[in-house]
PDB file of C-alpha atoms in Angstrom:
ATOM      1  CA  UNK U  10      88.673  51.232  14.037  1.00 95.00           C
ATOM      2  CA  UNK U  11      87.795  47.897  15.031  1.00 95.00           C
ATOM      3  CA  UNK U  12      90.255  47.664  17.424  1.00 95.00           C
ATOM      4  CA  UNK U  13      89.277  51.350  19.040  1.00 96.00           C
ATOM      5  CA  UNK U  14      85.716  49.720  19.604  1.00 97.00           C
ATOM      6  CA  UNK U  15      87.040  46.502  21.143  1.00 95.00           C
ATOM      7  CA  UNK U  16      86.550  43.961  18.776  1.00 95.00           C
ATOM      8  CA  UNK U  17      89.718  41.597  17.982  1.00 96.00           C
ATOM      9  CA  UNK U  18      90.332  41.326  14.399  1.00 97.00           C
ATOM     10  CA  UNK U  19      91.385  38.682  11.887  1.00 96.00           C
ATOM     11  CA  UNK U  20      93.197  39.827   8.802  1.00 97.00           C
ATOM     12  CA  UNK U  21      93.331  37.496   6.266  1.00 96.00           C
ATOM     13  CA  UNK U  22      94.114  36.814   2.673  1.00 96.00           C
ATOM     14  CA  UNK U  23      90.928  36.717   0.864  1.00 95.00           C
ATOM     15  CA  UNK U  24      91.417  37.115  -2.704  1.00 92.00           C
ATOM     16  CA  UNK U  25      89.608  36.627  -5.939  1.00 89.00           C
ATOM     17  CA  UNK U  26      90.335  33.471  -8.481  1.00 85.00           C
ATOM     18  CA  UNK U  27      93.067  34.960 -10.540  1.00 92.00           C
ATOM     19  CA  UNK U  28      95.437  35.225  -7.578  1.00 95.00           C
ATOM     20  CA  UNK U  29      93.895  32.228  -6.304  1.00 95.00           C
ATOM     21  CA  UNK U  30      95.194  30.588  -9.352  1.00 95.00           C
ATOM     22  CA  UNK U  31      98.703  32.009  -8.953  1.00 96.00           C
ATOM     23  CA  UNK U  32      99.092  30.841  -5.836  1.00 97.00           C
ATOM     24  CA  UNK U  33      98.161  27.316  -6.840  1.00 96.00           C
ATOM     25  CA  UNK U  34      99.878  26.825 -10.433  1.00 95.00           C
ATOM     26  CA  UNK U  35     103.187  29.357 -10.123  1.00 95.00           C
ATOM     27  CA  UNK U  36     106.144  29.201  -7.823  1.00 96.00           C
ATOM     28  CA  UNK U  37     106.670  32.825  -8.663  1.00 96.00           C
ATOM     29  CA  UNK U  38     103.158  33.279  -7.738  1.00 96.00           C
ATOM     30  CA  UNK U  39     104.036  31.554  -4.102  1.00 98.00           C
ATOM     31  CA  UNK U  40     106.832  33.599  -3.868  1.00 98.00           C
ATOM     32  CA  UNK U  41     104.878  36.884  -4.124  1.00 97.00           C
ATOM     33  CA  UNK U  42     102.311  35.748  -1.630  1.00 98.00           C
ATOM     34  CA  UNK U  43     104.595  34.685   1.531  1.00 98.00           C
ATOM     35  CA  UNK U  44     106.248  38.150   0.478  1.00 98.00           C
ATOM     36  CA  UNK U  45     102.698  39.808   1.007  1.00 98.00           C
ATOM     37  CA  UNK U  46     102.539  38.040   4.038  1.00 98.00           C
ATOM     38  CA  UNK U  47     106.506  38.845   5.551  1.00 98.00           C
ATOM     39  CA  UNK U  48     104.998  42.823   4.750  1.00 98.00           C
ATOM     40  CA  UNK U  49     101.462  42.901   5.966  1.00 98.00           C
ATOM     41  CA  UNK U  50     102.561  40.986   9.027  1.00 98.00           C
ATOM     42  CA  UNK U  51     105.160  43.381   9.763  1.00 98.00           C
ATOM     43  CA  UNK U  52     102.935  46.672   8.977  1.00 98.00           C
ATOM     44  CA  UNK U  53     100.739  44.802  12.401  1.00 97.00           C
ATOM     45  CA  UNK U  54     103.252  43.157  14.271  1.00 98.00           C
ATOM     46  CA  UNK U  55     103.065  46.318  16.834  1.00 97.00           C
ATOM     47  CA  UNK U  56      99.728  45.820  17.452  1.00 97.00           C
ATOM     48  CA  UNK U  57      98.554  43.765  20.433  1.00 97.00           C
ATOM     49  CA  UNK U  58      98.844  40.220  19.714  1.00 98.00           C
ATOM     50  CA  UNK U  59      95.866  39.006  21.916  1.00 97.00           C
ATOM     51  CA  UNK U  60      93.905  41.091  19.625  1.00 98.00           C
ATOM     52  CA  UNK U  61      95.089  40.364  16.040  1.00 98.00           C
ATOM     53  CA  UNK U  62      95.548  37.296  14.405  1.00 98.00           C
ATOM     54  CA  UNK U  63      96.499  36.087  10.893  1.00 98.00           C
ATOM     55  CA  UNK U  64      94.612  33.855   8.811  1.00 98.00           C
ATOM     56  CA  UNK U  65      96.787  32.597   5.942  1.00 98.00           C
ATOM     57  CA  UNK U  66      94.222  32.694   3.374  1.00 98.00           C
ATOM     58  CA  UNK U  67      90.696  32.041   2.991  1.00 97.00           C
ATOM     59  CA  UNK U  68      89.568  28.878   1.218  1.00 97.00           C
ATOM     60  CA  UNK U  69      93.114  28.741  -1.031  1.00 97.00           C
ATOM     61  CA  UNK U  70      91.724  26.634  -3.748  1.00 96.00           C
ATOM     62  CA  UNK U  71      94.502  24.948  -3.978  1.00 96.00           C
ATOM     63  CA  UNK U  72      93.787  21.319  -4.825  1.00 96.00           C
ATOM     64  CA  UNK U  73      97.173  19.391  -4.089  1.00 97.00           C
ATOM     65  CA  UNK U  74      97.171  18.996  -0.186  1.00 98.00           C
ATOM     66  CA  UNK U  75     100.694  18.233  -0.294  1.00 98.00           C
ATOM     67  CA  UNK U  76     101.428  22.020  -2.139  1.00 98.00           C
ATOM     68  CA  UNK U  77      99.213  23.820   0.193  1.00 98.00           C
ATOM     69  CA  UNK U  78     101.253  22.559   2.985  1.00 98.00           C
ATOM     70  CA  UNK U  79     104.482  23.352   2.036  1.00 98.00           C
ATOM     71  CA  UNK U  80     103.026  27.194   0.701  1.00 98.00           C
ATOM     72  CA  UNK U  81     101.070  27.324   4.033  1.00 98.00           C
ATOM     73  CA  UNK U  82     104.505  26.531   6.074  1.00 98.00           C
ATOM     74  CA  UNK U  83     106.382  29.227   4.014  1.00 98.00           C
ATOM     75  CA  UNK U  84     103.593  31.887   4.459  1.00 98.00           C
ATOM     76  CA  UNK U  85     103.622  30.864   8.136  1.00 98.00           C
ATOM     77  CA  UNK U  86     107.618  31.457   8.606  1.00 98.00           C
ATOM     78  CA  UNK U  87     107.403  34.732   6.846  1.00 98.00           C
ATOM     79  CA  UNK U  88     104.657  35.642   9.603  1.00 98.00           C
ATOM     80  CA  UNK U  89     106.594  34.550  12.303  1.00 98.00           C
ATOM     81  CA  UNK U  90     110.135  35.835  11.300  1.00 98.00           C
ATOM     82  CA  UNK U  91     108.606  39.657  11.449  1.00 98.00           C
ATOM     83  CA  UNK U  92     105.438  38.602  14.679  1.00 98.00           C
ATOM     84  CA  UNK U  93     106.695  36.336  16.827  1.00 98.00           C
ATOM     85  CA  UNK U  94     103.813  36.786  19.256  1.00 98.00           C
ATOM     86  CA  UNK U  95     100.701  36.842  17.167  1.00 98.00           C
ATOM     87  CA  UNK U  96      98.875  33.755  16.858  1.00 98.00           C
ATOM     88  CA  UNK U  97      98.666  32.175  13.207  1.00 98.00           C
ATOM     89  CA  UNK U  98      95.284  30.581  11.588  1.00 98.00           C
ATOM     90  CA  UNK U  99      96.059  27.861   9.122  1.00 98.00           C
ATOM     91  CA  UNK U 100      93.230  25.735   7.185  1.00 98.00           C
ATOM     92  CA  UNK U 101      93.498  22.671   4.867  1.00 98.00           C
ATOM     93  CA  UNK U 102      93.621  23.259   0.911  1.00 98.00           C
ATOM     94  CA  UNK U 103      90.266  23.354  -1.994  1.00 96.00           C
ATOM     95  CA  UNK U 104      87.800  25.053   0.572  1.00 96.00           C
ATOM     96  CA  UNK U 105      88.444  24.431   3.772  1.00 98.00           C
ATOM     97  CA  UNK U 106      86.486  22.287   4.419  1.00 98.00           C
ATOM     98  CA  UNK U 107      87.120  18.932   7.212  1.00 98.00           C
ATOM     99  CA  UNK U 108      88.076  17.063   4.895  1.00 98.00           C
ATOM    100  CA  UNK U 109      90.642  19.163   3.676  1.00 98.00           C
ATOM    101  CA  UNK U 110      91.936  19.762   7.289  1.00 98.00           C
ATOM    102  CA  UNK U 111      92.396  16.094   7.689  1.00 98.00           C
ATOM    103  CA  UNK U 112      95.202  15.875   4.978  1.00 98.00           C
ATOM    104  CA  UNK U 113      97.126  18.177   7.228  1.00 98.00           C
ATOM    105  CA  UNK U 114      99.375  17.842   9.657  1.00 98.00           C
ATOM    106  CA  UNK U 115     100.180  20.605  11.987  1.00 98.00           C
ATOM    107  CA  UNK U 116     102.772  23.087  11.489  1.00 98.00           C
ATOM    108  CA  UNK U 117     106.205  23.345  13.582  1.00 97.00           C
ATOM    109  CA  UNK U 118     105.045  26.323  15.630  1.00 97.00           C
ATOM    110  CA  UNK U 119     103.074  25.998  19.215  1.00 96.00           C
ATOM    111  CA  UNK U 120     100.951  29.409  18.627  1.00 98.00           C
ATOM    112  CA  UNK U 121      98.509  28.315  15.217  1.00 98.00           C
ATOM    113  CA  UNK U 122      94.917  27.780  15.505  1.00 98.00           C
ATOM    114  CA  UNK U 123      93.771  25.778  12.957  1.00 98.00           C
ATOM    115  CA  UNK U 124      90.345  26.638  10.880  1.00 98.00           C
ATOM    116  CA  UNK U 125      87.518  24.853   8.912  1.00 98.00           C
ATOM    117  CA  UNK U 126      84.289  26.005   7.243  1.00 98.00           C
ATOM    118  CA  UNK U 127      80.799  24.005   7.161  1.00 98.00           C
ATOM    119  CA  UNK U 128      78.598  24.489   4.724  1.00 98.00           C
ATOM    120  CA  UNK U 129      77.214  20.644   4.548  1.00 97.00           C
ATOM    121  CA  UNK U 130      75.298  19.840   2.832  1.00 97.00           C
ATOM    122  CA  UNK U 131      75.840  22.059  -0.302  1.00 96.00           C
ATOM    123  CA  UNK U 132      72.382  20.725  -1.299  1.00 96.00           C
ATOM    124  CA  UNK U 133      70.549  22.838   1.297  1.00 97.00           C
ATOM    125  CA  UNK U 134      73.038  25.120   2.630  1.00 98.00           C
ATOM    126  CA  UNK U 135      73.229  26.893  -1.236  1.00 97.00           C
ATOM    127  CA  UNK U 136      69.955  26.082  -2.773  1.00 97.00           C
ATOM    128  CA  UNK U 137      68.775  29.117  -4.984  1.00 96.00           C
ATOM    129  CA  UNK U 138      72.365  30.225  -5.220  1.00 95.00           C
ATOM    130  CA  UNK U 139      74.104  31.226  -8.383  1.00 92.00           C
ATOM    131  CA  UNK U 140      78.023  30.437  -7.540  1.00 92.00           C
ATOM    132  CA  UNK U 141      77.565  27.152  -6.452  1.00 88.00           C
ATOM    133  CA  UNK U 142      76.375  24.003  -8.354  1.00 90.00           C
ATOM    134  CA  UNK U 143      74.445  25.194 -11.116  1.00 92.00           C
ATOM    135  CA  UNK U 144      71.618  23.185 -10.784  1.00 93.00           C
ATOM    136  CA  UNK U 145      71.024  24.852  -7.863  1.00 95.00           C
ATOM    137  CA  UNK U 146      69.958  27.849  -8.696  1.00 93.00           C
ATOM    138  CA  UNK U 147      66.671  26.190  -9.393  1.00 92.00           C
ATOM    139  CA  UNK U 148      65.816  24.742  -6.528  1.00 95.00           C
ATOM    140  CA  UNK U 149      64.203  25.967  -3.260  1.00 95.00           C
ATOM    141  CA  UNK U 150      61.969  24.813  -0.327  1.00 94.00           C
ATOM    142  CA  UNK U 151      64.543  21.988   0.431  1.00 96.00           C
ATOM    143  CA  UNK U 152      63.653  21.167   4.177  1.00 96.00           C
ATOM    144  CA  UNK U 153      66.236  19.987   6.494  1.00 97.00           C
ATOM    145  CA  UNK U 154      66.017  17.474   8.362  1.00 95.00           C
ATOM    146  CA  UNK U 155      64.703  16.187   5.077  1.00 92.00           C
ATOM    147  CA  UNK U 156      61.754  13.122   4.809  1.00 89.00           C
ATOM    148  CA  UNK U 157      61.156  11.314   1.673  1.00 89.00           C
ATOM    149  CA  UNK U 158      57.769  12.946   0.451  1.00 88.00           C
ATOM    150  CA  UNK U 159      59.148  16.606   0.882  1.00 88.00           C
ATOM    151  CA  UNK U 160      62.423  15.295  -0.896  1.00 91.00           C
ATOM    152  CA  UNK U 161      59.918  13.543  -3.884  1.00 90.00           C
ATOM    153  CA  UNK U 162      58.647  17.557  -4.423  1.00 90.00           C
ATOM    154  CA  UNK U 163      61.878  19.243  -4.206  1.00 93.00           C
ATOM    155  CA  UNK U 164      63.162  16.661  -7.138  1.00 94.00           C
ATOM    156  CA  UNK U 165      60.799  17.929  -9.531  1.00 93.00           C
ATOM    157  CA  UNK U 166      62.803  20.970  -9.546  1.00 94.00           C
ATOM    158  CA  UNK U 167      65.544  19.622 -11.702  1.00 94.00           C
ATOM    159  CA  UNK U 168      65.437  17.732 -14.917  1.00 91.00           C
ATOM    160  CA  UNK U 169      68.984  16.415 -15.474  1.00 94.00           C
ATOM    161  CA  UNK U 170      69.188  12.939 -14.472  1.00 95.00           C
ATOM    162  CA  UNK U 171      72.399  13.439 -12.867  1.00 95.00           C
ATOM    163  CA  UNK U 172      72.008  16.543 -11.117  1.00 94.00           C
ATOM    164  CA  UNK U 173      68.538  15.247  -9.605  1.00 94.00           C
ATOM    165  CA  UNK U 174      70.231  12.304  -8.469  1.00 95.00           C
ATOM    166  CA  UNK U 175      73.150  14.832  -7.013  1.00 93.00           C
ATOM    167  CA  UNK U 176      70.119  16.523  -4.892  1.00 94.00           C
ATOM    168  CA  UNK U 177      68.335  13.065  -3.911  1.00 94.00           C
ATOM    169  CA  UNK U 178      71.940  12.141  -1.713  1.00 93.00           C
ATOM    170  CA  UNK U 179      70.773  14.698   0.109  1.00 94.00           C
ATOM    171  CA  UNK U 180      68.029  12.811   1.561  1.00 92.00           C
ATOM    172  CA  UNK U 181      69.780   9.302   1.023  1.00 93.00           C
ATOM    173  CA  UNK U 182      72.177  10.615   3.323  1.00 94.00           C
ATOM    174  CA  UNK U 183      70.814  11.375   6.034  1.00 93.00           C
ATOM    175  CA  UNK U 184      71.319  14.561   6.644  1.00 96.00           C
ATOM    176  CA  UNK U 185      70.042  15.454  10.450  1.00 97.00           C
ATOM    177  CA  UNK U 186      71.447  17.121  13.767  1.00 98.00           C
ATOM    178  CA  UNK U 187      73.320  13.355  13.835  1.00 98.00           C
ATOM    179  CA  UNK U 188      75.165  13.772  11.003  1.00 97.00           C
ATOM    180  CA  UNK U 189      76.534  16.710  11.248  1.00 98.00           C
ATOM    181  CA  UNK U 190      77.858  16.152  15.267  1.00 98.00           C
ATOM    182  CA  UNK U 191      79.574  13.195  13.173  1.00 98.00           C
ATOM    183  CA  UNK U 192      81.212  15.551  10.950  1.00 98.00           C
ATOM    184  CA  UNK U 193      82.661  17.837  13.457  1.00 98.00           C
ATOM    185  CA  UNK U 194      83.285  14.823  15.837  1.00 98.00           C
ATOM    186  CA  UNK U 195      85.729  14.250  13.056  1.00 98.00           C
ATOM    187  CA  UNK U 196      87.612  17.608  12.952  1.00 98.00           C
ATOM    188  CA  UNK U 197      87.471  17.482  17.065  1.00 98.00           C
ATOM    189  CA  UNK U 198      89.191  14.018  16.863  1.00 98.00           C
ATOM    190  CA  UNK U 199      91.861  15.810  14.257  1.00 98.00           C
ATOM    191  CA  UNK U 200      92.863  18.405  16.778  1.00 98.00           C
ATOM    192  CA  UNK U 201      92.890  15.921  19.847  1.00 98.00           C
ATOM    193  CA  UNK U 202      95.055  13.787  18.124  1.00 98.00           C
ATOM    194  CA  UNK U 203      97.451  16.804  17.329  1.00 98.00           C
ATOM    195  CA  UNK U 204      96.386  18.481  20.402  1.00 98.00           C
ATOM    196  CA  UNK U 205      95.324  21.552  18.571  1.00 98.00           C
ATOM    197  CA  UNK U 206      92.709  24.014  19.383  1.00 98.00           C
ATOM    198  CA  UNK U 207      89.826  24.739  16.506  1.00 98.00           C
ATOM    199  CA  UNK U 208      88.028  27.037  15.356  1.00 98.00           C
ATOM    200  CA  UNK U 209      85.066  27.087  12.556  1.00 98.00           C
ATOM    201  CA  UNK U 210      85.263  30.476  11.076  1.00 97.00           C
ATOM    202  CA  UNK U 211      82.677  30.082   8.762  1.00 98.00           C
ATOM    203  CA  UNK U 212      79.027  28.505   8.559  1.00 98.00           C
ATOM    204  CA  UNK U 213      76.114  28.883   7.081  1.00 98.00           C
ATOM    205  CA  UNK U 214      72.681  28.903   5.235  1.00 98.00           C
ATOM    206  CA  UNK U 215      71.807  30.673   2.328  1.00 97.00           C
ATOM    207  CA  UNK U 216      68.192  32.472   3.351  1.00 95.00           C
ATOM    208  CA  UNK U 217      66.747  33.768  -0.142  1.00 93.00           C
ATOM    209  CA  UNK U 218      65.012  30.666  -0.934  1.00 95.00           C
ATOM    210  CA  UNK U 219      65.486  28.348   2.019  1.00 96.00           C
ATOM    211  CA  UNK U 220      62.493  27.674   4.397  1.00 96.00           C
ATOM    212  CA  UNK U 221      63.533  29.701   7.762  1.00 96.00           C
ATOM    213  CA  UNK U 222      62.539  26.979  10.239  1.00 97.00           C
ATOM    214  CA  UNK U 223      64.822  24.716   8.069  1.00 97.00           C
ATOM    215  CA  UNK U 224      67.286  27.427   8.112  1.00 98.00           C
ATOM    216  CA  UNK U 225      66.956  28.040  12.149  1.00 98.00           C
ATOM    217  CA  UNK U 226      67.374  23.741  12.560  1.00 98.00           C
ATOM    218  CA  UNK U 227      70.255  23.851  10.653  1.00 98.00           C
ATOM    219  CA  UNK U 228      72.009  26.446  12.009  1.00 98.00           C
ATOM    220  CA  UNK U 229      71.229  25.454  15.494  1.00 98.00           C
ATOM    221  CA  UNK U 230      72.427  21.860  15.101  1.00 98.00           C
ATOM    222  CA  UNK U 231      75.671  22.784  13.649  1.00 98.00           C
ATOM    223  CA  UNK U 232      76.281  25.911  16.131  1.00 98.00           C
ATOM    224  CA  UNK U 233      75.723  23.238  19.374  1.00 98.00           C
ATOM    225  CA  UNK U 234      78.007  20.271  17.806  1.00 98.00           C
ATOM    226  CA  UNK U 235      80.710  23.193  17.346  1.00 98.00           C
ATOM    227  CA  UNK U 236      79.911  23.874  21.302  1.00 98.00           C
ATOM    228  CA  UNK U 237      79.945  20.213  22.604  1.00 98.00           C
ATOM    229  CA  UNK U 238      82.890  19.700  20.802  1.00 98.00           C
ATOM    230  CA  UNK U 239      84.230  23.162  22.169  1.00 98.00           C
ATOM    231  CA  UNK U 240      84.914  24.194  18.775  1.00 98.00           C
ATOM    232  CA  UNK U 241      84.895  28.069  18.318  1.00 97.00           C
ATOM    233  CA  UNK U 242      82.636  29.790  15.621  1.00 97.00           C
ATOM    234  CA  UNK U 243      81.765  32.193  13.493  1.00 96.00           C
ATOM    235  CA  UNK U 244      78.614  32.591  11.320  1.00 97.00           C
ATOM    236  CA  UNK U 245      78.686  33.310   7.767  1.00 97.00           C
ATOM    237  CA  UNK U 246      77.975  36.509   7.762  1.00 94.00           C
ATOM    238  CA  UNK U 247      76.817  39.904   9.060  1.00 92.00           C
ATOM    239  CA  UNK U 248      73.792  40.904   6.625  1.00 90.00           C
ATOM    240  CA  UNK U 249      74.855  39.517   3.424  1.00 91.00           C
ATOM    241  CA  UNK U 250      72.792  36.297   1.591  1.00 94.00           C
ATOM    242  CA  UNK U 251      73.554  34.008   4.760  1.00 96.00           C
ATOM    243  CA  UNK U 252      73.254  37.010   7.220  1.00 94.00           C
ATOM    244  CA  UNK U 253      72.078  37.491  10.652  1.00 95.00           C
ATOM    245  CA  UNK U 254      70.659  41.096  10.061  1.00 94.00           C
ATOM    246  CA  UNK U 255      68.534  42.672   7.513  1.00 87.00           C
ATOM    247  CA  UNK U 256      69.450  45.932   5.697  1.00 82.00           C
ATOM    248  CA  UNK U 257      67.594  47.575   3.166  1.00 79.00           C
ATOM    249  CA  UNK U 258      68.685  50.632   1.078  1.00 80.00           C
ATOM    250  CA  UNK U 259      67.681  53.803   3.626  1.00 81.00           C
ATOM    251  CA  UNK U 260      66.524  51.535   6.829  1.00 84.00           C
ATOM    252  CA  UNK U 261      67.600  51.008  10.108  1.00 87.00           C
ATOM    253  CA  UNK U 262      69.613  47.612  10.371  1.00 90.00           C
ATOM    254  CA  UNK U 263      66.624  44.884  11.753  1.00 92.00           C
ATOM    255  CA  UNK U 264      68.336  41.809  13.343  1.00 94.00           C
ATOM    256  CA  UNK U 265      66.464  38.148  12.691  1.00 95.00           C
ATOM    257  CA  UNK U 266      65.636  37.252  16.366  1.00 95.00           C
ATOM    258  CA  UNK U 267      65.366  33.753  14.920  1.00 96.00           C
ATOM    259  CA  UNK U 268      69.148  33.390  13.942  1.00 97.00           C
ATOM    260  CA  UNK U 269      70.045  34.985  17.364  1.00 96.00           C
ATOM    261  CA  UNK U 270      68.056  32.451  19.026  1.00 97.00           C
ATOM    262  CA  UNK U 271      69.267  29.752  17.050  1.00 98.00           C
ATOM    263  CA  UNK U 272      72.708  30.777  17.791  1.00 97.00           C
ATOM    264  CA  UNK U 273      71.821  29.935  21.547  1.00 97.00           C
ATOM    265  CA  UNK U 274      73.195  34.408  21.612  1.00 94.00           C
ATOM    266  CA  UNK U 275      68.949  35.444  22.724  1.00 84.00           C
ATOM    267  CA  UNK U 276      68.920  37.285  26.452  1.00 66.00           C
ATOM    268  CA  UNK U 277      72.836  37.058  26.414  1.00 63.00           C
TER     269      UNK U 277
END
């Protein structure tokens, strides 16, 4: 379907803890996966390869950079022993986050892109959410760029000594438009080095709590260092928590012209 309405299409494995914890702690668990992968890559392998990619798995959780590696190269030859053609997206271990790309070094093949997400910092990308630190939950209004009297308000919020003083390095890191081109500046510099092409498949801001101009700043800064560093992207996500659109239960779909215009897509 997506395919018939022009859209190219990344299939990936995205699964839930329990398999995420196979994959990391079992051999026989690795075993099955690169098998999933030899299968679903051959189910697509007849469809057009400038149109379908395959993203070995989404955030793998898998702490041990040096394990992810060698289960990311195995997944990768299964994919390529049954697709020659179709273009392969790896990522680093835990998250995929930078960091986690830059314990990697790219695999033997010339057709990979390789992927990172950005959700820095955790502090204001997920305040008010639920899955993330719990402290957070709690908190809300955090500004970004932050300044020290807004920060002094926000810290009220939480009451553990540690977990307040987890929320002040927010602020005591200087988190600005800056900062985060120094980030990506540092997964750019990865794939230079490697001479790799990039992509950041995921980034975002969590919206139920979090000040929309903050929100827009944010976004904005980390869509343009993505762009000077020609760095390809993808916002996290369509009209979930983080989304771009609004949809209530029996309404028309209402997109937030703000988020368009932040992502530099308005009169495009």
């Amino acid at each position: 379907a997506m395919l018939a309405n022009g859209l190219a299409v990344q299939i990936d494995i995205h699964p839930e803890e329990p398999y995420k914890q196979a994959v990391k702690n079992d051999n026989e668990g690795v075993e099955r996966f690169v098998m999933l992968w030899r299968r679903l890559a051959a189910h697509y392998s007849n469809r057009d390869p400038e149109k379908v990619f395959f993203e070995v798995m989404n955030e793998p959780e898998v702490h041990d950079p040096y394990r992810w590696a060698g289960i990311q190269a195995a997944a990768a030859e299964a994919i390529r022993e049954v697709a020659p053609k179709h273009t392969i997206i790896a990522t680093g271990p835990n998250w995929s986050d930078i960091i986690d790309l830059l314990t990697q070094h790219p695999l033997p093949d010339g057709n990979v892109i390789y992927n990172f997400h950005f959700y820095e910092p955790n502090q204001f990308t997920h305040q008010g959410a639920s899955w993330s630190n719990p402290y957070l939950i709690y908190t809300h209004g955090i500004a970004y760029p932050a300044d020290e009297s807004s920060m002094n308000e926000v810290l009220k919020q939480v009451p553990d000594f540690a977990d307040r003083f987890a929320l002040e390095r927010y602020w005591l890191d200087h988190w600005d438009a800056h900062r985060i081109r120094l980030e990506i500046d540092a997964a750019a510099a990865w794939g230079k080095t490697y001479n790799v092409p990039l992509i950041c498949n995921e980034f975002g801001a969590y919206r139920r709590v979090t000040d929309p101009a903050s929100r827009m700043n944010w976004i904005h800064d980390v869509r343009t260092a993505l762009e000077a560093d020609s760095i390809g992207w993808t916002m996290w996500d369509y009209r979930g928590g983080f989304g771009v659109v609004w949809k209530e239960d029996g309404q028309p779909t209402k997109v937030d012209d703000k988020v368009v215009e932040a992502l530099g897509l308005k009169g495009r």
